[in-house]
PDB file of C-alpha atoms in Angstrom:
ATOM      1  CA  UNK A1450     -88.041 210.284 -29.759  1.00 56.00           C
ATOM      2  CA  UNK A1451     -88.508 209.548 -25.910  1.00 58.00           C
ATOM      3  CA  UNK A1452     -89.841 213.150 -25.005  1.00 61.00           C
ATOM      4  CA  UNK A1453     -90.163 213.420 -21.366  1.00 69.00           C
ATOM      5  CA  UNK A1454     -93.425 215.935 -21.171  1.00 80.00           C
ATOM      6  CA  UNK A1455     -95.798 213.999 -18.921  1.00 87.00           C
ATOM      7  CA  UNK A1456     -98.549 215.149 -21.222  1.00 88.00           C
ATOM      8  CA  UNK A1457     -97.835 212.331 -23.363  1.00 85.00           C
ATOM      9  CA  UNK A1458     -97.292 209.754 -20.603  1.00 82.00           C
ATOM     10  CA  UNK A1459     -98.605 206.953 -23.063  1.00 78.00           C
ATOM     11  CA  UNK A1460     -95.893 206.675 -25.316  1.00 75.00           C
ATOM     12  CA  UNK A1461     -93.670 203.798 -25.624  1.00 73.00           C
ATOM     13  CA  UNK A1462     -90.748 204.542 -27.721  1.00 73.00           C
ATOM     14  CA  UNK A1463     -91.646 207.864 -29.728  1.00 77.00           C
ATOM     15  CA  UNK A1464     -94.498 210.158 -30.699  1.00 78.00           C
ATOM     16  CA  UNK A1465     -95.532 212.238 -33.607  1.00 80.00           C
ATOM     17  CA  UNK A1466     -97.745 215.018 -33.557  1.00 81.00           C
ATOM     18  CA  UNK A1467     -99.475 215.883 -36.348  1.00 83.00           C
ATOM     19  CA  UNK A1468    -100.414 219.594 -36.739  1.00 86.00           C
ATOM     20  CA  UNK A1469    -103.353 220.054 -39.454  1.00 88.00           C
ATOM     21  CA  UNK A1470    -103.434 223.747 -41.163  1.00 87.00           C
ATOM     22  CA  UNK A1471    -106.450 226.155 -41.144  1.00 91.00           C
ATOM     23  CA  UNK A1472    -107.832 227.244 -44.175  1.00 94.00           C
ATOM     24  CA  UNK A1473    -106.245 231.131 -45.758  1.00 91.00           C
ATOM     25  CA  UNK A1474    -107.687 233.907 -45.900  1.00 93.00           C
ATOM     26  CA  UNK A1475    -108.501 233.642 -49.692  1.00 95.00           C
ATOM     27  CA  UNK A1476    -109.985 230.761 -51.509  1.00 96.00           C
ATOM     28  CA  UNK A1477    -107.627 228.352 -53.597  1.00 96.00           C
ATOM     29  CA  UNK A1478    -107.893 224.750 -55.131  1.00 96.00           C
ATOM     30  CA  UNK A1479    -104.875 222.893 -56.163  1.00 95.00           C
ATOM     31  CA  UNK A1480    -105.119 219.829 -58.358  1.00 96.00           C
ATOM     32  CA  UNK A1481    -102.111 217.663 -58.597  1.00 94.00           C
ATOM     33  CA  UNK A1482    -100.643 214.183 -59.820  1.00 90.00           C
ATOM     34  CA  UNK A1483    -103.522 213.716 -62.778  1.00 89.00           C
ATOM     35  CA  UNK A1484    -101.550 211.441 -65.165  1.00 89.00           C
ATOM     36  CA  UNK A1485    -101.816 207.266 -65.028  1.00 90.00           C
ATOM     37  CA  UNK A1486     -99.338 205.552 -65.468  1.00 89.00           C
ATOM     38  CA  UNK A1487    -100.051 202.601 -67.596  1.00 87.00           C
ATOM     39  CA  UNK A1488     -99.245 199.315 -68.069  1.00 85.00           C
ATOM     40  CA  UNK A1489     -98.443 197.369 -71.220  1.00 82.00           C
ATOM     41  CA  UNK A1490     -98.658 193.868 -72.280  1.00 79.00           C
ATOM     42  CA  UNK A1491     -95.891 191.779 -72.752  1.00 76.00           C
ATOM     43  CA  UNK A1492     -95.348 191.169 -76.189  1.00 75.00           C
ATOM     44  CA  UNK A1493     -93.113 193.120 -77.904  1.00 67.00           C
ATOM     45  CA  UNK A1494     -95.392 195.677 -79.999  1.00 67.00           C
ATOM     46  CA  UNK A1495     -95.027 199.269 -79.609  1.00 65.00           C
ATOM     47  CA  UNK A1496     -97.883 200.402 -78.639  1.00 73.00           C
ATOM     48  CA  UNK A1497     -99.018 197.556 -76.595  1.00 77.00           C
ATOM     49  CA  UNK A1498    -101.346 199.610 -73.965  1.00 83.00           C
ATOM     50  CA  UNK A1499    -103.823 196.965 -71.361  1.00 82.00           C
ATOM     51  CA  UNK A1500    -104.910 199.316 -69.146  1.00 85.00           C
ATOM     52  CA  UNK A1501    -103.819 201.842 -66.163  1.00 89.00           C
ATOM     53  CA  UNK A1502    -101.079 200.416 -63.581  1.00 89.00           C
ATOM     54  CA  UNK A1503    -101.276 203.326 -60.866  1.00 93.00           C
ATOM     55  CA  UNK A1504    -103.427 206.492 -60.155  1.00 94.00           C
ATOM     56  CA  UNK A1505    -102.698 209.347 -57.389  1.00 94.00           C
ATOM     57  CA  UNK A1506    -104.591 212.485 -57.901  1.00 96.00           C
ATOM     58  CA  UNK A1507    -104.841 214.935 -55.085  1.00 96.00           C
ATOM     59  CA  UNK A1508    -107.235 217.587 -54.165  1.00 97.00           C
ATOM     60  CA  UNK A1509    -106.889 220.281 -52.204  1.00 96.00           C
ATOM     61  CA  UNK A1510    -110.100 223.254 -52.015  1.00 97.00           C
ATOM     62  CA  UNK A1511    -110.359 226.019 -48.853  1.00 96.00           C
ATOM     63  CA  UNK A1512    -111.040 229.410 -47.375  1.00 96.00           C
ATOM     64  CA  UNK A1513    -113.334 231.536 -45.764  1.00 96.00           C
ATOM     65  CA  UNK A1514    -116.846 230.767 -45.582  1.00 96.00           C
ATOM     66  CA  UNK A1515    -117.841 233.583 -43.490  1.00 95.00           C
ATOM     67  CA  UNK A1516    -114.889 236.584 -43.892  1.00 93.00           C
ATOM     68  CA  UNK A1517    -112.908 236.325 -41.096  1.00 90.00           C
ATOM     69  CA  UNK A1518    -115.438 234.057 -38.778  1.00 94.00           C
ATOM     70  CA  UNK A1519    -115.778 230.646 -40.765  1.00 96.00           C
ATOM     71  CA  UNK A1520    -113.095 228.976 -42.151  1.00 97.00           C
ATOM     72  CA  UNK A1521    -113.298 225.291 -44.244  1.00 97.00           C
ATOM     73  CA  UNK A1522    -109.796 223.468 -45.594  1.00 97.00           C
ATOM     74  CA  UNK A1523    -111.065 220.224 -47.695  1.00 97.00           C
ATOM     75  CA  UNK A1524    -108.413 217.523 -49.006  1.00 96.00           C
ATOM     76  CA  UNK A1525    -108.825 214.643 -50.860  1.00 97.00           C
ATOM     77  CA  UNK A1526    -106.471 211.491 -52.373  1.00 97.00           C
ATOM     78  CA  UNK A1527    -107.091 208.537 -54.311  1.00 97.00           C
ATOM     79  CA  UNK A1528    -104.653 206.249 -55.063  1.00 96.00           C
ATOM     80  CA  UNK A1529    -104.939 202.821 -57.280  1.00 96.00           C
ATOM     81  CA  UNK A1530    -102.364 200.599 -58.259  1.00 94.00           C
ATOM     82  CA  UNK A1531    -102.658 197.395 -59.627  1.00 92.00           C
ATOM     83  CA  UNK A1532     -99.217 195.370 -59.619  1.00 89.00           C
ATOM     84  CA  UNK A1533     -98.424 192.163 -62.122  1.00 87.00           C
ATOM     85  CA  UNK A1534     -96.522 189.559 -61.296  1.00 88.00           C
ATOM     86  CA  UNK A1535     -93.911 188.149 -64.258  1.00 87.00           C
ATOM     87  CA  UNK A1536     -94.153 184.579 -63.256  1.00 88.00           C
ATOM     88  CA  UNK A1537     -97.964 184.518 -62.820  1.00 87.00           C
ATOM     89  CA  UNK A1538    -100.228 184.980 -65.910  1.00 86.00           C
ATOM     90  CA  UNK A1539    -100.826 188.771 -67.229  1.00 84.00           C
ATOM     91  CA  UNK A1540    -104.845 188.935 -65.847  1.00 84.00           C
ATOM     92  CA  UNK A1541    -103.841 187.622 -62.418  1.00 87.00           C
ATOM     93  CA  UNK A1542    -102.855 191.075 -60.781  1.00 91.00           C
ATOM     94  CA  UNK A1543    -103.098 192.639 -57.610  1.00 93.00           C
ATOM     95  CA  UNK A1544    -105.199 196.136 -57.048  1.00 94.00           C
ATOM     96  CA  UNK A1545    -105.300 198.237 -54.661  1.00 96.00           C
ATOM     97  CA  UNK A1546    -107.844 201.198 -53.907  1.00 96.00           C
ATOM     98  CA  UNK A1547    -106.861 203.987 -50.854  1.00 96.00           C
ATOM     99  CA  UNK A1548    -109.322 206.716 -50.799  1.00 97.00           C
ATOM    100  CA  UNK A1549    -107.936 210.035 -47.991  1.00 96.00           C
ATOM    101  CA  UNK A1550    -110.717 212.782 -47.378  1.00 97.00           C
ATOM    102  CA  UNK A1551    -109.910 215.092 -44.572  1.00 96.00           C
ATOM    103  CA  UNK A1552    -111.911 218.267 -43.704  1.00 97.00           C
ATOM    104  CA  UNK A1553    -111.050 220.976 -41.227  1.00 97.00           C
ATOM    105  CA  UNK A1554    -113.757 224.016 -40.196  1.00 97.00           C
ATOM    106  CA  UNK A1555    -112.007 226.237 -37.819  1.00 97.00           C
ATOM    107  CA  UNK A1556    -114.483 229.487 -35.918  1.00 97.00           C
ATOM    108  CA  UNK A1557    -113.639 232.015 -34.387  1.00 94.00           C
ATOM    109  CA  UNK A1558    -116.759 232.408 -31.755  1.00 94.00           C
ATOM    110  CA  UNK A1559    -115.119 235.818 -30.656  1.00 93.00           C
ATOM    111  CA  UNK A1560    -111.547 237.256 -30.318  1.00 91.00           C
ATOM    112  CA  UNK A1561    -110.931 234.977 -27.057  1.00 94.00           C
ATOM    113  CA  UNK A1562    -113.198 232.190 -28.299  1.00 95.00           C
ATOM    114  CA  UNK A1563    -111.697 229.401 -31.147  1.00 96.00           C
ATOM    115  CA  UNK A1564    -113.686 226.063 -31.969  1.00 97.00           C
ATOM    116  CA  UNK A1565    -111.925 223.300 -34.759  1.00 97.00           C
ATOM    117  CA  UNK A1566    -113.246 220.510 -35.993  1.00 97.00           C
ATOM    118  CA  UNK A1567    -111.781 217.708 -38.119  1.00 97.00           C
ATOM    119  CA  UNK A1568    -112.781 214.418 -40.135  1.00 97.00           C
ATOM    120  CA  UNK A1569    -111.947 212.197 -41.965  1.00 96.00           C
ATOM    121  CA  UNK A1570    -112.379 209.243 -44.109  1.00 96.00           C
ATOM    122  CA  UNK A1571    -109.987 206.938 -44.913  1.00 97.00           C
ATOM    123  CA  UNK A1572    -111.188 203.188 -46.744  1.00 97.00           C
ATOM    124  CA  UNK A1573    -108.772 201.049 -48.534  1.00 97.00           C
ATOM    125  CA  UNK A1574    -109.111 197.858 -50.087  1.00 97.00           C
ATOM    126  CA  UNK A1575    -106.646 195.311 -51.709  1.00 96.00           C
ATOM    127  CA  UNK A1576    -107.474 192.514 -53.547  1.00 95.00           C
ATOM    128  CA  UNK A1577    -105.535 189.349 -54.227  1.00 94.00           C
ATOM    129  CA  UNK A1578    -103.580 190.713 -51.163  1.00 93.00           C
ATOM    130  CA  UNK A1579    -100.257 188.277 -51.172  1.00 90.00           C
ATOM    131  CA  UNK A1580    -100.253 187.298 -54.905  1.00 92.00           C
ATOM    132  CA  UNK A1581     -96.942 185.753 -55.569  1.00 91.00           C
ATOM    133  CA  UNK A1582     -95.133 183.014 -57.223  1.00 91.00           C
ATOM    134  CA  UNK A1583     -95.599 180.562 -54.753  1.00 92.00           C
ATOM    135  CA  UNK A1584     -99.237 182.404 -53.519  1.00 92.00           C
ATOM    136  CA  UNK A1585    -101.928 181.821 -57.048  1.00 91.00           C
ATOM    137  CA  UNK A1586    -105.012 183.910 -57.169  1.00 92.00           C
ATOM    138  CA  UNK A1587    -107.151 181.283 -55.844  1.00 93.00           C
ATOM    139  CA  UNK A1588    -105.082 181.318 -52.516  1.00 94.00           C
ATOM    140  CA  UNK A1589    -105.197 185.129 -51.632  1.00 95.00           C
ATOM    141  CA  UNK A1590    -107.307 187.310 -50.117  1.00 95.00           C
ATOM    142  CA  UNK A1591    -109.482 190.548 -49.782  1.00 96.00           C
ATOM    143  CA  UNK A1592    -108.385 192.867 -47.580  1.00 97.00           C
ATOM    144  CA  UNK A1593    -110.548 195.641 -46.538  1.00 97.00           C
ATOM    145  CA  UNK A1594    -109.665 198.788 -44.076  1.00 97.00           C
ATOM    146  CA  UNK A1595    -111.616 201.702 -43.219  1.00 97.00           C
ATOM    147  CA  UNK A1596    -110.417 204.637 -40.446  1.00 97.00           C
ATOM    148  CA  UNK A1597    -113.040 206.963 -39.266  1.00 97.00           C
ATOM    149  CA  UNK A1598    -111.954 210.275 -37.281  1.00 97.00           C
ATOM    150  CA  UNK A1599    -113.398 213.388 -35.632  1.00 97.00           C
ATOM    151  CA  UNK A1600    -112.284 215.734 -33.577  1.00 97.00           C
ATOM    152  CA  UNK A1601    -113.359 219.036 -31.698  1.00 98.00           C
ATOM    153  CA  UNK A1602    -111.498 221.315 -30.200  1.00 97.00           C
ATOM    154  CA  UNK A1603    -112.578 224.358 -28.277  1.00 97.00           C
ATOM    155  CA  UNK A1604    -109.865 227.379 -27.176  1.00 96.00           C
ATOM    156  CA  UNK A1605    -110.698 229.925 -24.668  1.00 96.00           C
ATOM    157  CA  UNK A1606    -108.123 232.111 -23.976  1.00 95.00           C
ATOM    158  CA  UNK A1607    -108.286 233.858 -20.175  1.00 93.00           C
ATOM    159  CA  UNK A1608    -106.358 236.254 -20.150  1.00 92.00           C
ATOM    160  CA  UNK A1609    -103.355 237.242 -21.088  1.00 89.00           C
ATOM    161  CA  UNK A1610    -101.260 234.683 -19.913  1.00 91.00           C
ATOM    162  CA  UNK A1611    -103.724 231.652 -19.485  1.00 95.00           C
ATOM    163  CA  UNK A1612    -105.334 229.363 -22.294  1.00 96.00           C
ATOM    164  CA  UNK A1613    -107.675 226.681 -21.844  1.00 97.00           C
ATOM    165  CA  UNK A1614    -108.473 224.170 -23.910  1.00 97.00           C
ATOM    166  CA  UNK A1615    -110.686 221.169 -24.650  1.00 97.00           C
ATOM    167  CA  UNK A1616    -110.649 218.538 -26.991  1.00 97.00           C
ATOM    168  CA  UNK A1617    -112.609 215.062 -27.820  1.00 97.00           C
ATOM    169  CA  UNK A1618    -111.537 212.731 -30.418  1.00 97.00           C
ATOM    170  CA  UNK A1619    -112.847 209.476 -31.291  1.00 98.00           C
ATOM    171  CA  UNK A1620    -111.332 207.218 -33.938  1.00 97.00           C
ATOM    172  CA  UNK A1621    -112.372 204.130 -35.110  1.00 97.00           C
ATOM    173  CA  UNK A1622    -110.916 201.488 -37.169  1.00 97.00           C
ATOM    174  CA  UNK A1623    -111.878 198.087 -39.287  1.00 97.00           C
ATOM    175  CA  UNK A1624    -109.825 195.658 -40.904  1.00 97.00           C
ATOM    176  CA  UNK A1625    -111.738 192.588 -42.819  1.00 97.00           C
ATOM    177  CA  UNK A1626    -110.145 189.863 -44.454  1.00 96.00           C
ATOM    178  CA  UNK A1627    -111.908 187.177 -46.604  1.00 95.00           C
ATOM    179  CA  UNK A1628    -110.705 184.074 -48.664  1.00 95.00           C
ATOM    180  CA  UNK A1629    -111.935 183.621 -51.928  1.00 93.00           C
ATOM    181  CA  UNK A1630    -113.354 180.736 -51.213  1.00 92.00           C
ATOM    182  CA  UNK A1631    -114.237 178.026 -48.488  1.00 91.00           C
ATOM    183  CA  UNK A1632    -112.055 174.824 -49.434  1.00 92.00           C
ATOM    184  CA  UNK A1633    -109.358 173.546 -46.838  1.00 92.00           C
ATOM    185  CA  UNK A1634    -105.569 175.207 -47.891  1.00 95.00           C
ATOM    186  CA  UNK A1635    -102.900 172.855 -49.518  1.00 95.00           C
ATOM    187  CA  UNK A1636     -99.192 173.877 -48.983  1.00 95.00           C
ATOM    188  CA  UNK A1637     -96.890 172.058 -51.305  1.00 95.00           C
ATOM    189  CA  UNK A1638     -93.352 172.216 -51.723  1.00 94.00           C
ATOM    190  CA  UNK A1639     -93.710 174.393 -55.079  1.00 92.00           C
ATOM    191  CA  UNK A1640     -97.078 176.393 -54.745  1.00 93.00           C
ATOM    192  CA  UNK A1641    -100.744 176.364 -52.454  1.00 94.00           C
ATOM    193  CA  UNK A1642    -104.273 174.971 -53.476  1.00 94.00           C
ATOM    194  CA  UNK A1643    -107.433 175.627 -52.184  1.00 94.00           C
ATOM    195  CA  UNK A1644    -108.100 178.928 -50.233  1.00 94.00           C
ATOM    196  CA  UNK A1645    -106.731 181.067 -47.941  1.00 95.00           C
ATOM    197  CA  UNK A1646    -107.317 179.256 -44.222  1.00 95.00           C
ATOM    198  CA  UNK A1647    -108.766 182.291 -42.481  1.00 95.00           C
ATOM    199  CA  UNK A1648    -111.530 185.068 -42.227  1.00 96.00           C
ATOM    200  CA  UNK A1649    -111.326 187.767 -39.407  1.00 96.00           C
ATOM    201  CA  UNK A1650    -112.607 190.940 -38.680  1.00 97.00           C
ATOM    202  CA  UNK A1651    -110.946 193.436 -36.439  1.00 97.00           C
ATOM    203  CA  UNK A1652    -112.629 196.908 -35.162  1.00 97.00           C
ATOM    204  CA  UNK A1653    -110.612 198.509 -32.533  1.00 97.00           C
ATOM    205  CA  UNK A1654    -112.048 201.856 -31.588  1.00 97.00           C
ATOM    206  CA  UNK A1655    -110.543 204.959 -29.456  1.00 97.00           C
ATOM    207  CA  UNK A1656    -113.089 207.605 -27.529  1.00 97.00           C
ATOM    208  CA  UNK A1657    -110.563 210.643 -25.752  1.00 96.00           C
ATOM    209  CA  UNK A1658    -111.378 213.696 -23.617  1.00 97.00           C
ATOM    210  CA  UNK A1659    -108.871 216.101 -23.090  1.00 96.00           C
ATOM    211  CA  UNK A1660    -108.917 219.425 -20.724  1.00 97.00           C
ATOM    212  CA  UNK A1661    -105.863 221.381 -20.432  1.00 97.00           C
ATOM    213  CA  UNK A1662    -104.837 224.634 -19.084  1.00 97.00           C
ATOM    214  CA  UNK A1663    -101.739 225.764 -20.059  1.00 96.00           C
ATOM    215  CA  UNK A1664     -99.765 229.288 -19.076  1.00 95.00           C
ATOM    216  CA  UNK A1665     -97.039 231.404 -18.371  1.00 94.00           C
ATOM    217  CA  UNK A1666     -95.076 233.121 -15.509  1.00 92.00           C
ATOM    218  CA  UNK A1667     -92.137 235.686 -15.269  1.00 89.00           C
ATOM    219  CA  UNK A1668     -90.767 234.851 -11.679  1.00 80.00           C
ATOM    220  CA  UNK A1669     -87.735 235.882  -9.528  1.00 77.00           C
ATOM    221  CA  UNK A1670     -85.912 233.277 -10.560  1.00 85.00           C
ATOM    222  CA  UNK A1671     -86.774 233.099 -14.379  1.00 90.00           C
ATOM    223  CA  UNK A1672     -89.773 232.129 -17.012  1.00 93.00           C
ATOM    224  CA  UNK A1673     -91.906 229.243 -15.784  1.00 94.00           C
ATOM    225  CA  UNK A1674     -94.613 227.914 -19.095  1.00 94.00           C
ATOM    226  CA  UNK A1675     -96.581 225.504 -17.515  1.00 94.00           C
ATOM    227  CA  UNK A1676     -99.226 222.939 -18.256  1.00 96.00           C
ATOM    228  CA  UNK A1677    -101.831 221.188 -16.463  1.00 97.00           C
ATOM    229  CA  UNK A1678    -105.064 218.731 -17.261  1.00 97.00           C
ATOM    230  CA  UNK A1679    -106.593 215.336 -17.059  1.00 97.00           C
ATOM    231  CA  UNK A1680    -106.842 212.660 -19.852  1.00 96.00           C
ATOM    232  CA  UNK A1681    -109.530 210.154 -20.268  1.00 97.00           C
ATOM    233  CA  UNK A1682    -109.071 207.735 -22.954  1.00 96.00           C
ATOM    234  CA  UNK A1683    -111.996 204.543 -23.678  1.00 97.00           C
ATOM    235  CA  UNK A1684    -110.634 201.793 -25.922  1.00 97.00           C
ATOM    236  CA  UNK A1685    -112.553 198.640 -27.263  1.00 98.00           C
ATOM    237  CA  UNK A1686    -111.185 196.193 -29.255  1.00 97.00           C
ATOM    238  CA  UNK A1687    -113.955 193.380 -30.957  1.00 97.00           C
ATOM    239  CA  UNK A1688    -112.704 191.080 -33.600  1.00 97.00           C
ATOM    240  CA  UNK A1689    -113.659 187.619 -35.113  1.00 97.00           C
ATOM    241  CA  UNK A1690    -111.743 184.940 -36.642  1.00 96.00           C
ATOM    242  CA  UNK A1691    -112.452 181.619 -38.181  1.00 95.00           C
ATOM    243  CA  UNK A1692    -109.817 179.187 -39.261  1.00 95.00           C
ATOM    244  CA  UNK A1693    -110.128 175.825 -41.562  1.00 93.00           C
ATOM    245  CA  UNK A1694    -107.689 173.262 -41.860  1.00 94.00           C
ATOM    246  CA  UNK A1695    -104.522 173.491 -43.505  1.00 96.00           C
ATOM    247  CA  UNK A1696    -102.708 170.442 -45.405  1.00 96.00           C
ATOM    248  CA  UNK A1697     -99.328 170.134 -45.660  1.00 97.00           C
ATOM    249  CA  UNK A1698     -97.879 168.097 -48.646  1.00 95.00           C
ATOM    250  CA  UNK A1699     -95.407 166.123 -49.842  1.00 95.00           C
ATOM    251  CA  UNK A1700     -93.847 166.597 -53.420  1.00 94.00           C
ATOM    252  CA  UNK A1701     -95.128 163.126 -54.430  1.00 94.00           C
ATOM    253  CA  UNK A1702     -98.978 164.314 -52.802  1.00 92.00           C
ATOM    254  CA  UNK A1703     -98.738 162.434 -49.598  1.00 95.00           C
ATOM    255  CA  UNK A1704    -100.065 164.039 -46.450  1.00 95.00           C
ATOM    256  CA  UNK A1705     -97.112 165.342 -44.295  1.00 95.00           C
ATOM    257  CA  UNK A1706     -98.945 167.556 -41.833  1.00 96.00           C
ATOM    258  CA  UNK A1707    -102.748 168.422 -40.885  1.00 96.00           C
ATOM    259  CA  UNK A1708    -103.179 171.139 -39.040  1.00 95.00           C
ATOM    260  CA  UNK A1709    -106.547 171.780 -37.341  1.00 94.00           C
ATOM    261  CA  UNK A1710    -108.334 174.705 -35.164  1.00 93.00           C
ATOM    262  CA  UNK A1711    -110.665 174.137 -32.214  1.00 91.00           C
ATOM    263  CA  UNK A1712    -113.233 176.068 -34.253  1.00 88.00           C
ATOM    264  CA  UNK A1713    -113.739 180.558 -34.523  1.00 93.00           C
ATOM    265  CA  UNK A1714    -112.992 182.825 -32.018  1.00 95.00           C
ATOM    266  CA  UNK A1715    -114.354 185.984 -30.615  1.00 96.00           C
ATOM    267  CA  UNK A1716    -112.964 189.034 -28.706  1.00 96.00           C
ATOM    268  CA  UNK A1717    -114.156 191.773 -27.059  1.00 97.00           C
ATOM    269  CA  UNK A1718    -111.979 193.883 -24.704  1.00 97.00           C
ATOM    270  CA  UNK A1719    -112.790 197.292 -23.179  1.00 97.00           C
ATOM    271  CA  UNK A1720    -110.457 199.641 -20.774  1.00 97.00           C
ATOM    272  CA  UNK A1721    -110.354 203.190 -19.298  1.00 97.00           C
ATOM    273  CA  UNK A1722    -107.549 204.856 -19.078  1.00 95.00           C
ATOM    274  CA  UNK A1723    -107.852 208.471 -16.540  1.00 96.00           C
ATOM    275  CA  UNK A1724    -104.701 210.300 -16.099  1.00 96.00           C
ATOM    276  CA  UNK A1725    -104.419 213.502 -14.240  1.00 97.00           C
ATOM    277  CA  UNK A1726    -100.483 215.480 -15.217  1.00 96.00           C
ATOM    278  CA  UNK A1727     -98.946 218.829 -14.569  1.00 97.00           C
ATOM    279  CA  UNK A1728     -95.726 219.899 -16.116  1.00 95.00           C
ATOM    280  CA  UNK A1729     -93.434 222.920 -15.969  1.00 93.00           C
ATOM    281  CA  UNK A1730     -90.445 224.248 -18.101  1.00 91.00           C
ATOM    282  CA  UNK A1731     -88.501 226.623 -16.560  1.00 92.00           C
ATOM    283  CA  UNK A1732     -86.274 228.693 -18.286  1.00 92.00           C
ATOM    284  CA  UNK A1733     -83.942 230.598 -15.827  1.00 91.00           C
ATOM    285  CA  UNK A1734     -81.764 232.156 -18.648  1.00 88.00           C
ATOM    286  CA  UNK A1735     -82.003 231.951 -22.659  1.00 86.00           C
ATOM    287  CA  UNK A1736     -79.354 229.347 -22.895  1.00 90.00           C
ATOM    288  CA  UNK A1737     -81.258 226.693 -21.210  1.00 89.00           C
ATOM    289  CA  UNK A1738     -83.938 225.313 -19.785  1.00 89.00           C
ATOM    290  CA  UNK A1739     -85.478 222.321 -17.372  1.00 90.00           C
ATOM    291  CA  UNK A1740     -88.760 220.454 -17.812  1.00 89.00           C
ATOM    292  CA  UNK A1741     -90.253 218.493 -14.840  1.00 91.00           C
ATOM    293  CA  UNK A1742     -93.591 217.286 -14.382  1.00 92.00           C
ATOM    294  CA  UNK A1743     -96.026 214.615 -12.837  1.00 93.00           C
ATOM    295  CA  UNK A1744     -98.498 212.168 -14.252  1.00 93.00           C
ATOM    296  CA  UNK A1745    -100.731 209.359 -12.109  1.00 95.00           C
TER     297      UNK A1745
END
């Protein structure tokens, strides 16, 4: 929470960094989580078996394509759950499918000379997203997210003292969510009829460049490691949404509320975002250190 490194000079509140690992030396594969769990109907027989409630296996394959030059680490995880609810029906259920593939190749272009690149794939898709007591089938929706990812990273070291590195990363995101159907939505007191009021699509979509030099100096006065780069980020944002009416009613059926939209909507937003930042920690002694640094 709140680090100060001016590196990271678009945080809010808190970061996390997430470190990926390089494949080993040896090739491995690791298969876990293979066994449903299932669910059962709701008489009382025992052995009353309707089908599989939740799947997560996990996949995990790497190592050396080229001894000591090539390297590829390749994960995988599927998840499905599908969730009853006891006052609704036993068919009416929701399901959920979340597919993870991530792949890492790291080189080593010579023994000063590094290149990594990631992907991945990440699609997930409920259906009869919000079932509930109060929510029937006929009033929820499909919900559909994808994430796409790559990133390259090159790593030159200098000299002994003095790394440089480069790295672009684009991500890009989708979120889609449809009603079942087109009729206007009817909120009563005890339940909803019709469909869900709203369809929208969201892709937002992130394009970074990042070129750092980074090293370290034994002075006078003590250890300076120091840091230094510029940051240019490209965002877009595009998204859709289109609303019908929703009618509010009474327990007897009488109209208590209509509530109306001016018709769909569109967005489209774009920014760039160029920072230039150098930082310093000095360490005068082993028992502490100060950081201080510059961003604009």
């Amino acid at each position: 929470p709140n680090p100060y490194a001016v590196e990271f000079g678009r945080f809010s509140s808190g970061l996390v960094l997430i470190q990926t690992r390089r494949a080993g030396d040896k090739w491995k594969i690791r298969l876990n989580n293979l066994n449903p769990t299932f669910r059962t109907g709701r008489t009382q027989l025992l052995v009353n078996i309707k089908g599989i409630s939740g799947l997560d296996p996990r996949v995990e394959v790497g190592g050396p394509i080229i001894k000591g030059r090539l390297f590829l680490e390749q994960t995988a995880q599927y998840k499905y759950s599908s969730d009853e609810i006891p006052s609704l029906p036993e068919d009416e259920r929701q399901t959920t499918n979340w597919l993870s593939s991530f792949t890492r190749v790291d080189a080593t272009l010579s023994p000063r000379h590094s290149l990594t690149v990631t992907g991945g794939l990440f699609p997930a898709r409920a259906s009869r997203a919000g079932l509930g007591t109060f929510t029937p089938a006929e009033t929820t929706v499909d919900v559909d997210d994808r994430v796409n990812h790559i990133a390259v990273t090159e790593r030159a070291v200098l000299n002994d003292r003095l790394i440089a590195e480069s790295t672009f990363q684009a991500d890009q995101f989708s979120t889609d969510v449809s009603a079942l159907g087109t009729a206007p939505m009817e909120v009563w007191p005890d339940t909803k009829v019709g469909s869900f009021f709203n369809n929208g699509r969201r892709t937002p979509s992130v394009f970074q460049w990042i070129e750092t030099v980074s090293g370290s100096r034994n002075g006078s006065g003590g250890l300076h490691l120091y840091k230094f780069g510029i940051d240019v980020m490209r965002s877009h944002y595009q998204g859709t949404s289109d609303s019908r009416p929703v009618l509010v009613k009474r327990a007897d059926g009488t109209l208590s509320r209509r509530v109306t939209f001016s018709g769909p909507s569109t967005q489209d937003v774009r920014s760039i975002d160029v920072a230039l930042f150098a930082q310093d920690r000095f360490q005068p002694t082993n028992r502490w250190f100060i950081e201080y640094g510059g961003r604009i």
